[in-house]
JSON list of C-alpha atoms in Angstrom, two decimals:
[
{"chain": "R", "resi": 95, "resn": "UNK", "atom": "CA", "xyz": [-7.66, 6.27, 128.73]},
{"chain": "R", "resi": 96, "resn": "UNK", "atom": "CA", "xyz": [-7.93, 2.72, 127.31]},
{"chain": "R", "resi": 97, "resn": "UNK", "atom": "CA", "xyz": [-10.76, 2.01, 129.68]},
{"chain": "R", "resi": 98, "resn": "UNK", "atom": "CA", "xyz": [-12.64, 5.01, 128.31]},
{"chain": "R", "resi": 99, "resn": "UNK", "atom": "CA", "xyz": [-12.33, 3.58, 124.85]},
{"chain": "R", "resi": 100, "resn": "UNK", "atom": "CA", "xyz": [-13.17, -0.01, 125.85]},
{"chain": "R", "resi": 101, "resn": "UNK", "atom": "CA", "xyz": [-16.17, 0.71, 128.10]},
{"chain": "R", "resi": 102, "resn": "UNK", "atom": "CA", "xyz": [-18.58, 1.99, 125.47]},
{"chain": "R", "resi": 103, "resn": "UNK", "atom": "CA", "xyz": [-17.70, -1.00, 123.25]},
{"chain": "R", "resi": 104, "resn": "UNK", "atom": "CA", "xyz": [-18.34, -3.44, 126.10]},
{"chain": "R", "resi": 105, "resn": "UNK", "atom": "CA", "xyz": [-21.67, -1.67, 126.87]},
{"chain": "R", "resi": 106, "resn": "UNK", "atom": "CA", "xyz": [-22.69, -1.80, 123.19]},
{"chain": "R", "resi": 107, "resn": "UNK", "atom": "CA", "xyz": [-21.77, -5.53, 123.03]},
{"chain": "R", "resi": 108, "resn": "UNK", "atom": "CA", "xyz": [-23.76, -6.38, 126.23]},
{"chain": "R", "resi": 109, "resn": "UNK", "atom": "CA", "xyz": [-26.79, -4.47, 124.84]},
{"chain": "R", "resi": 110, "resn": "UNK", "atom": "CA", "xyz": [-26.70, -6.29, 121.48]},
{"chain": "R", "resi": 111, "resn": "UNK", "atom": "CA", "xyz": [-26.20, -9.65, 123.21]},
{"chain": "R", "resi": 112, "resn": "UNK", "atom": "CA", "xyz": [-29.04, -9.13, 125.61]},
{"chain": "R", "resi": 113, "resn": "UNK", "atom": "CA", "xyz": [-31.55, -7.88, 123.08]},
{"chain": "R", "resi": 114, "resn": "UNK", "atom": "CA", "xyz": [-30.74, -10.29, 120.14]},
{"chain": "R", "resi": 115, "resn": "UNK", "atom": "CA", "xyz": [-33.56, -12.78, 119.36]},
{"chain": "R", "resi": 116, "resn": "UNK", "atom": "CA", "xyz": [-32.07, -14.44, 116.38]},
{"chain": "R", "resi": 117, "resn": "UNK", "atom": "CA", "xyz": [-29.58, -17.02, 117.68]},
{"chain": "R", "resi": 118, "resn": "UNK", "atom": "CA", "xyz": [-29.29, -20.29, 119.45]},
{"chain": "R", "resi": 119, "resn": "UNK", "atom": "CA", "xyz": [-27.50, -18.55, 122.25]},
{"chain": "R", "resi": 120, "resn": "UNK", "atom": "CA", "xyz": [-30.66, -17.78, 124.32]},
{"chain": "R", "resi": 121, "resn": "UNK", "atom": "CA", "xyz": [-30.60, -19.27, 127.84]},
{"chain": "R", "resi": 122, "resn": "UNK", "atom": "CA", "xyz": [-33.26, -21.58, 128.91]},
{"chain": "R", "resi": 123, "resn": "UNK", "atom": "CA", "xyz": [-34.95, -20.85, 132.11]},
{"chain": "R", "resi": 124, "resn": "UNK", "atom": "CA", "xyz": [-36.34, -24.39, 132.67]},
{"chain": "R", "resi": 125, "resn": "UNK", "atom": "CA", "xyz": [-35.12, -27.19, 130.29]},
{"chain": "R", "resi": 126, "resn": "UNK", "atom": "CA", "xyz": [-37.76, -29.57, 131.80]},
{"chain": "R", "resi": 127, "resn": "UNK", "atom": "CA", "xyz": [-40.81, -27.88, 130.30]},
{"chain": "R", "resi": 128, "resn": "UNK", "atom": "CA", "xyz": [-42.83, -30.16, 128.06]},
{"chain": "R", "resi": 129, "resn": "UNK", "atom": "CA", "xyz": [-44.22, -28.84, 124.88]},
{"chain": "R", "resi": 130, "resn": "UNK", "atom": "CA", "xyz": [-48.01, -29.10, 124.61]},
{"chain": "R", "resi": 131, "resn": "UNK", "atom": "CA", "xyz": [-48.43, -29.28, 120.93]},
{"chain": "R", "resi": 132, "resn": "UNK", "atom": "CA", "xyz": [-51.85, -28.20, 119.77]},
{"chain": "R", "resi": 133, "resn": "UNK", "atom": "CA", "xyz": [-52.81, -27.30, 116.22]},
{"chain": "R", "resi": 134, "resn": "UNK", "atom": "CA", "xyz": [-54.73, -23.93, 116.35]},
{"chain": "R", "resi": 135, "resn": "UNK", "atom": "CA", "xyz": [-56.75, -22.64, 113.44]},
{"chain": "R", "resi": 136, "resn": "UNK", "atom": "CA", "xyz": [-54.70, -19.97, 111.55]},
{"chain": "R", "resi": 137, "resn": "UNK", "atom": "CA", "xyz": [-55.82, -16.39, 112.24]},
{"chain": "R", "resi": 138, "resn": "UNK", "atom": "CA", "xyz": [-55.93, -13.71, 109.78]},
{"chain": "R", "resi": 139, "resn": "UNK", "atom": "CA", "xyz": [-53.21, -11.67, 111.60]},
{"chain": "R", "resi": 140, "resn": "UNK", "atom": "CA", "xyz": [-50.85, -14.75, 111.39]},
{"chain": "R", "resi": 141, "resn": "UNK", "atom": "CA", "xyz": [-51.38, -15.20, 107.67]},
{"chain": "R", "resi": 142, "resn": "UNK", "atom": "CA", "xyz": [-50.72, -11.49, 107.12]},
{"chain": "R", "resi": 143, "resn": "UNK", "atom": "CA", "xyz": [-47.51, -11.55, 109.21]},
{"chain": "R", "resi": 144, "resn": "UNK", "atom": "CA", "xyz": [-46.25, -14.66, 107.18]},
{"chain": "R", "resi": 145, "resn": "UNK", "atom": "CA", "xyz": [-47.04, -12.79, 104.02]},
{"chain": "R", "resi": 146, "resn": "UNK", "atom": "CA", "xyz": [-45.36, -9.61, 105.00]},
{"chain": "R", "resi": 147, "resn": "UNK", "atom": "CA", "xyz": [-42.27, -11.48, 106.00]},
{"chain": "R", "resi": 148, "resn": "UNK", "atom": "CA", "xyz": [-42.16, -13.37, 102.70]},
{"chain": "R", "resi": 149, "resn": "UNK", "atom": "CA", "xyz": [-42.79, -10.13, 100.76]},
{"chain": "R", "resi": 150, "resn": "UNK", "atom": "CA", "xyz": [-39.94, -8.51, 102.63]},
{"chain": "R", "resi": 151, "resn": "UNK", "atom": "CA", "xyz": [-37.61, -11.38, 101.97]},
{"chain": "R", "resi": 152, "resn": "UNK", "atom": "CA", "xyz": [-38.57, -11.52, 98.22]},
{"chain": "R", "resi": 153, "resn": "UNK", "atom": "CA", "xyz": [-37.88, -7.75, 97.99]},
{"chain": "R", "resi": 154, "resn": "UNK", "atom": "CA", "xyz": [-34.27, -8.53, 99.06]},
{"chain": "R", "resi": 155, "resn": "UNK", "atom": "CA", "xyz": [-34.22, -11.42, 96.39]},
{"chain": "R", "resi": 156, "resn": "UNK", "atom": "CA", "xyz": [-34.05, -14.00, 99.24]},
{"chain": "R", "resi": 157, "resn": "UNK", "atom": "CA", "xyz": [-36.24, -17.16, 98.98]},
{"chain": "R", "resi": 158, "resn": "UNK", "atom": "CA", "xyz": [-39.74, -17.18, 100.39]},
{"chain": "R", "resi": 159, "resn": "UNK", "atom": "CA", "xyz": [-40.14, -19.47, 103.37]},
{"chain": "R", "resi": 160, "resn": "UNK", "atom": "CA", "xyz": [-42.71, -22.28, 103.60]},
{"chain": "R", "resi": 161, "resn": "UNK", "atom": "CA", "xyz": [-45.10, -22.48, 106.47]},
{"chain": "R", "resi": 162, "resn": "UNK", "atom": "CA", "xyz": [-45.12, -25.72, 108.48]},
{"chain": "R", "resi": 163, "resn": "UNK", "atom": "CA", "xyz": [-47.82, -26.96, 110.89]},
{"chain": "R", "resi": 164, "resn": "UNK", "atom": "CA", "xyz": [-45.28, -28.55, 113.31]},
{"chain": "R", "resi": 165, "resn": "UNK", "atom": "CA", "xyz": [-43.42, -25.18, 113.65]},
{"chain": "R", "resi": 166, "resn": "UNK", "atom": "CA", "xyz": [-46.75, -23.44, 114.30]},
{"chain": "R", "resi": 167, "resn": "UNK", "atom": "CA", "xyz": [-47.71, -25.88, 117.02]},
{"chain": "R", "resi": 168, "resn": "UNK", "atom": "CA", "xyz": [-44.31, -25.35, 118.77]},
{"chain": "R", "resi": 169, "resn": "UNK", "atom": "CA", "xyz": [-44.74, -21.61, 118.32]},
{"chain": "R", "resi": 170, "resn": "UNK", "atom": "CA", "xyz": [-48.22, -21.85, 119.88]},
{"chain": "R", "resi": 171, "resn": "UNK", "atom": "CA", "xyz": [-46.87, -23.58, 122.86]},
{"chain": "R", "resi": 172, "resn": "UNK", "atom": "CA", "xyz": [-44.51, -20.81, 123.56]},
{"chain": "R", "resi": 173, "resn": "UNK", "atom": "CA", "xyz": [-47.06, -18.01, 122.89]},
{"chain": "R", "resi": 174, "resn": "UNK", "atom": "CA", "xyz": [-49.33, -19.77, 125.32]},
{"chain": "R", "resi": 175, "resn": "UNK", "atom": "CA", "xyz": [-46.60, -20.01, 127.90]},
{"chain": "R", "resi": 176, "resn": "UNK", "atom": "CA", "xyz": [-45.86, -16.21, 127.50]},
{"chain": "R", "resi": 177, "resn": "UNK", "atom": "CA", "xyz": [-49.55, -15.39, 127.76]},
{"chain": "R", "resi": 178, "resn": "UNK", "atom": "CA", "xyz": [-49.94, -17.57, 130.97]},
{"chain": "R", "resi": 179, "resn": "UNK", "atom": "CA", "xyz": [-46.77, -15.80, 132.55]},
{"chain": "R", "resi": 180, "resn": "UNK", "atom": "CA", "xyz": [-47.67, -12.39, 131.34]},
{"chain": "R", "resi": 181, "resn": "UNK", "atom": "CA", "xyz": [-44.28, -11.65, 129.84]},
{"chain": "R", "resi": 182, "resn": "UNK", "atom": "CA", "xyz": [-42.44, -11.83, 126.58]},
{"chain": "R", "resi": 183, "resn": "UNK", "atom": "CA", "xyz": [-39.51, -14.17, 126.78]},
{"chain": "R", "resi": 184, "resn": "UNK", "atom": "CA", "xyz": [-37.41, -16.79, 125.02]},
{"chain": "R", "resi": 185, "resn": "UNK", "atom": "CA", "xyz": [-37.63, -19.11, 127.94]},
{"chain": "R", "resi": 186, "resn": "UNK", "atom": "CA", "xyz": [-37.17, -22.70, 127.10]},
{"chain": "R", "resi": 187, "resn": "UNK", "atom": "CA", "xyz": [-35.83, -21.87, 123.67]},
{"chain": "R", "resi": 188, "resn": "UNK", "atom": "CA", "xyz": [-33.50, -24.87, 123.61]},
{"chain": "R", "resi": 189, "resn": "UNK", "atom": "CA", "xyz": [-36.45, -27.21, 124.37]},
{"chain": "R", "resi": 190, "resn": "UNK", "atom": "CA", "xyz": [-38.39, -25.88, 121.25]},
{"chain": "R", "resi": 191, "resn": "UNK", "atom": "CA", "xyz": [-35.09, -25.91, 119.15]},
{"chain": "R", "resi": 192, "resn": "UNK", "atom": "CA", "xyz": [-34.21, -29.49, 120.11]},
{"chain": "R", "resi": 193, "resn": "UNK", "atom": "CA", "xyz": [-37.79, -30.66, 119.45]},
{"chain": "R", "resi": 194, "resn": "UNK", "atom": "CA", "xyz": [-37.77, -29.13, 116.01]},
{"chain": "R", "resi": 195, "resn": "UNK", "atom": "CA", "xyz": [-34.38, -30.59, 115.20]},
{"chain": "R", "resi": 196, "resn": "UNK", "atom": "CA", "xyz": [-35.50, -34.03, 116.34]},
{"chain": "R", "resi": 197, "resn": "UNK", "atom": "CA", "xyz": [-38.99, -33.96, 114.81]},
{"chain": "R", "resi": 198, "resn": "UNK", "atom": "CA", "xyz": [-38.99, -31.50, 111.84]},
{"chain": "R", "resi": 199, "resn": "UNK", "atom": "CA", "xyz": [-35.55, -32.22, 110.51]},
{"chain": "R", "resi": 200, "resn": "UNK", "atom": "CA", "xyz": [-34.29, -28.71, 111.41]},
{"chain": "R", "resi": 201, "resn": "UNK", "atom": "CA", "xyz": [-30.53, -28.02, 111.27]},
{"chain": "R", "resi": 202, "resn": "UNK", "atom": "CA", "xyz": [-30.96, -24.54, 112.61]},
{"chain": "R", "resi": 203, "resn": "UNK", "atom": "CA", "xyz": [-33.83, -22.87, 114.65]},
{"chain": "R", "resi": 204, "resn": "UNK", "atom": "CA", "xyz": [-34.41, -19.19, 115.55]},
{"chain": "R", "resi": 205, "resn": "UNK", "atom": "CA", "xyz": [-37.31, -17.09, 116.80]},
{"chain": "R", "resi": 206, "resn": "UNK", "atom": "CA", "xyz": [-38.74, -13.70, 117.12]},
{"chain": "R", "resi": 207, "resn": "UNK", "atom": "CA", "xyz": [-41.16, -12.84, 119.86]},
{"chain": "R", "resi": 208, "resn": "UNK", "atom": "CA", "xyz": [-43.32, -9.70, 120.56]},
{"chain": "R", "resi": 209, "resn": "UNK", "atom": "CA", "xyz": [-46.10, -8.28, 122.52]},
{"chain": "R", "resi": 210, "resn": "UNK", "atom": "CA", "xyz": [-48.65, -5.58, 122.24]},
{"chain": "R", "resi": 211, "resn": "UNK", "atom": "CA", "xyz": [-48.64, -4.78, 118.55]},
{"chain": "R", "resi": 212, "resn": "UNK", "atom": "CA", "xyz": [-52.15, -4.66, 117.15]},
{"chain": "R", "resi": 213, "resn": "UNK", "atom": "CA", "xyz": [-51.64, -5.38, 113.43]},
{"chain": "R", "resi": 214, "resn": "UNK", "atom": "CA", "xyz": [-49.41, -7.56, 111.26]},
{"chain": "R", "resi": 215, "resn": "UNK", "atom": "CA", "xyz": [-47.88, -4.44, 109.69]},
{"chain": "R", "resi": 216, "resn": "UNK", "atom": "CA", "xyz": [-46.83, -2.84, 113.03]},
{"chain": "R", "resi": 217, "resn": "UNK", "atom": "CA", "xyz": [-45.21, -6.22, 114.48]},
{"chain": "R", "resi": 218, "resn": "UNK", "atom": "CA", "xyz": [-43.32, -6.95, 111.14]},
{"chain": "R", "resi": 219, "resn": "UNK", "atom": "CA", "xyz": [-42.15, -3.31, 110.89]},
{"chain": "R", "resi": 220, "resn": "UNK", "atom": "CA", "xyz": [-40.84, -3.37, 114.52]},
{"chain": "R", "resi": 221, "resn": "UNK", "atom": "CA", "xyz": [-38.97, -6.66, 113.81]},
{"chain": "R", "resi": 222, "resn": "UNK", "atom": "CA", "xyz": [-37.49, -5.28, 110.69]},
{"chain": "R", "resi": 223, "resn": "UNK", "atom": "CA", "xyz": [-36.26, -2.05, 112.43]},
{"chain": "R", "resi": 224, "resn": "UNK", "atom": "CA", "xyz": [-34.48, -4.26, 115.05]},
{"chain": "R", "resi": 225, "resn": "UNK", "atom": "CA", "xyz": [-31.11, -5.66, 114.02]},
{"chain": "R", "resi": 226, "resn": "UNK", "atom": "CA", "xyz": [-31.52, -8.96, 115.76]},
{"chain": "R", "resi": 227, "resn": "UNK", "atom": "CA", "xyz": [-35.09, -9.55, 114.63]},
{"chain": "R", "resi": 228, "resn": "UNK", "atom": "CA", "xyz": [-34.18, -8.55, 111.06]},
{"chain": "R", "resi": 229, "resn": "UNK", "atom": "CA", "xyz": [-31.28, -10.91, 110.99]},
{"chain": "R", "resi": 230, "resn": "UNK", "atom": "CA", "xyz": [-33.61, -13.74, 111.76]},
{"chain": "R", "resi": 231, "resn": "UNK", "atom": "CA", "xyz": [-36.17, -12.67, 109.11]},
{"chain": "R", "resi": 232, "resn": "UNK", "atom": "CA", "xyz": [-33.30, -12.33, 106.58]},
{"chain": "R", "resi": 233, "resn": "UNK", "atom": "CA", "xyz": [-31.62, -15.52, 107.76]},
{"chain": "R", "resi": 234, "resn": "UNK", "atom": "CA", "xyz": [-30.84, -18.72, 105.87]},
{"chain": "R", "resi": 235, "resn": "UNK", "atom": "CA", "xyz": [-34.07, -20.58, 106.61]},
{"chain": "R", "resi": 236, "resn": "UNK", "atom": "CA", "xyz": [-36.46, -22.83, 104.70]},
{"chain": "R", "resi": 237, "resn": "UNK", "atom": "CA", "xyz": [-39.63, -22.81, 106.83]},
{"chain": "R", "resi": 238, "resn": "UNK", "atom": "CA", "xyz": [-41.36, -20.72, 109.39]},
{"chain": "R", "resi": 239, "resn": "UNK", "atom": "CA", "xyz": [-44.66, -20.19, 111.15]},
{"chain": "R", "resi": 240, "resn": "UNK", "atom": "CA", "xyz": [-46.26, -18.07, 113.74]},
{"chain": "R", "resi": 241, "resn": "UNK", "atom": "CA", "xyz": [-48.66, -18.00, 116.62]},
{"chain": "R", "resi": 242, "resn": "UNK", "atom": "CA", "xyz": [-50.54, -14.89, 117.81]},
{"chain": "R", "resi": 243, "resn": "UNK", "atom": "CA", "xyz": [-52.76, -15.03, 120.76]},
{"chain": "R", "resi": 244, "resn": "UNK", "atom": "CA", "xyz": [-54.56, -12.32, 122.69]},
{"chain": "R", "resi": 245, "resn": "UNK", "atom": "CA", "xyz": [-54.51, -12.00, 126.47]},
{"chain": "R", "resi": 246, "resn": "UNK", "atom": "CA", "xyz": [-57.55, -11.09, 128.56]},
{"chain": "R", "resi": 247, "resn": "UNK", "atom": "CA", "xyz": [-56.99, -7.34, 127.80]},
{"chain": "R", "resi": 248, "resn": "UNK", "atom": "CA", "xyz": [-56.97, -7.97, 124.02]},
{"chain": "R", "resi": 249, "resn": "UNK", "atom": "CA", "xyz": [-53.15, -7.44, 123.74]},
{"chain": "R", "resi": 250, "resn": "UNK", "atom": "CA", "xyz": [-51.43, -9.78, 121.22]},
{"chain": "R", "resi": 251, "resn": "UNK", "atom": "CA", "xyz": [-48.45, -12.04, 122.07]},
{"chain": "R", "resi": 252, "resn": "UNK", "atom": "CA", "xyz": [-46.42, -13.42, 119.11]},
{"chain": "R", "resi": 253, "resn": "UNK", "atom": "CA", "xyz": [-44.05, -16.21, 118.53]},
{"chain": "R", "resi": 254, "resn": "UNK", "atom": "CA", "xyz": [-42.45, -16.51, 115.12]},
{"chain": "R", "resi": 255, "resn": "UNK", "atom": "CA", "xyz": [-40.20, -19.54, 114.63]},
{"chain": "R", "resi": 256, "resn": "UNK", "atom": "CA", "xyz": [-37.86, -20.07, 111.75]},
{"chain": "R", "resi": 257, "resn": "UNK", "atom": "CA", "xyz": [-36.10, -23.27, 110.77]},
{"chain": "R", "resi": 258, "resn": "UNK", "atom": "CA", "xyz": [-33.53, -24.50, 108.20]},
{"chain": "R", "resi": 259, "resn": "UNK", "atom": "CA", "xyz": [-34.03, -27.98, 106.98]}
]
């Protein structure tokens, strides 16, 4: 009988742990990857996403976050990685996190990733509907930035990185 009570709780815990995108507990697939930091021109969809996230934060009486070009460059390196591998992932998260801690003065780093959404509204809405992603958006951060890139089929990949300085 105790097993029947504990099993659903274990399954729920496993699902929440696997799908969460908001903590430093994400395993790296390859710690040896090097970040290729390139400053990309900001796209309209990226500006819209940042504005929507800040508007959402302000609606909850949280502080607005400042964008940061170094964070954008790191986000771009991961979006480019996902695009080249054809999958959404948090691979090499600790490499990005360590880099931002060493070079941007970050104390804490988190990220949200996504694929396939066609507008800023739909990707931000999806993140807000997800507990883990929403936790990152509502988190105690000071800066953020985003990279959005299209694959050869015109589908968007997104990496949104948040830091606390």
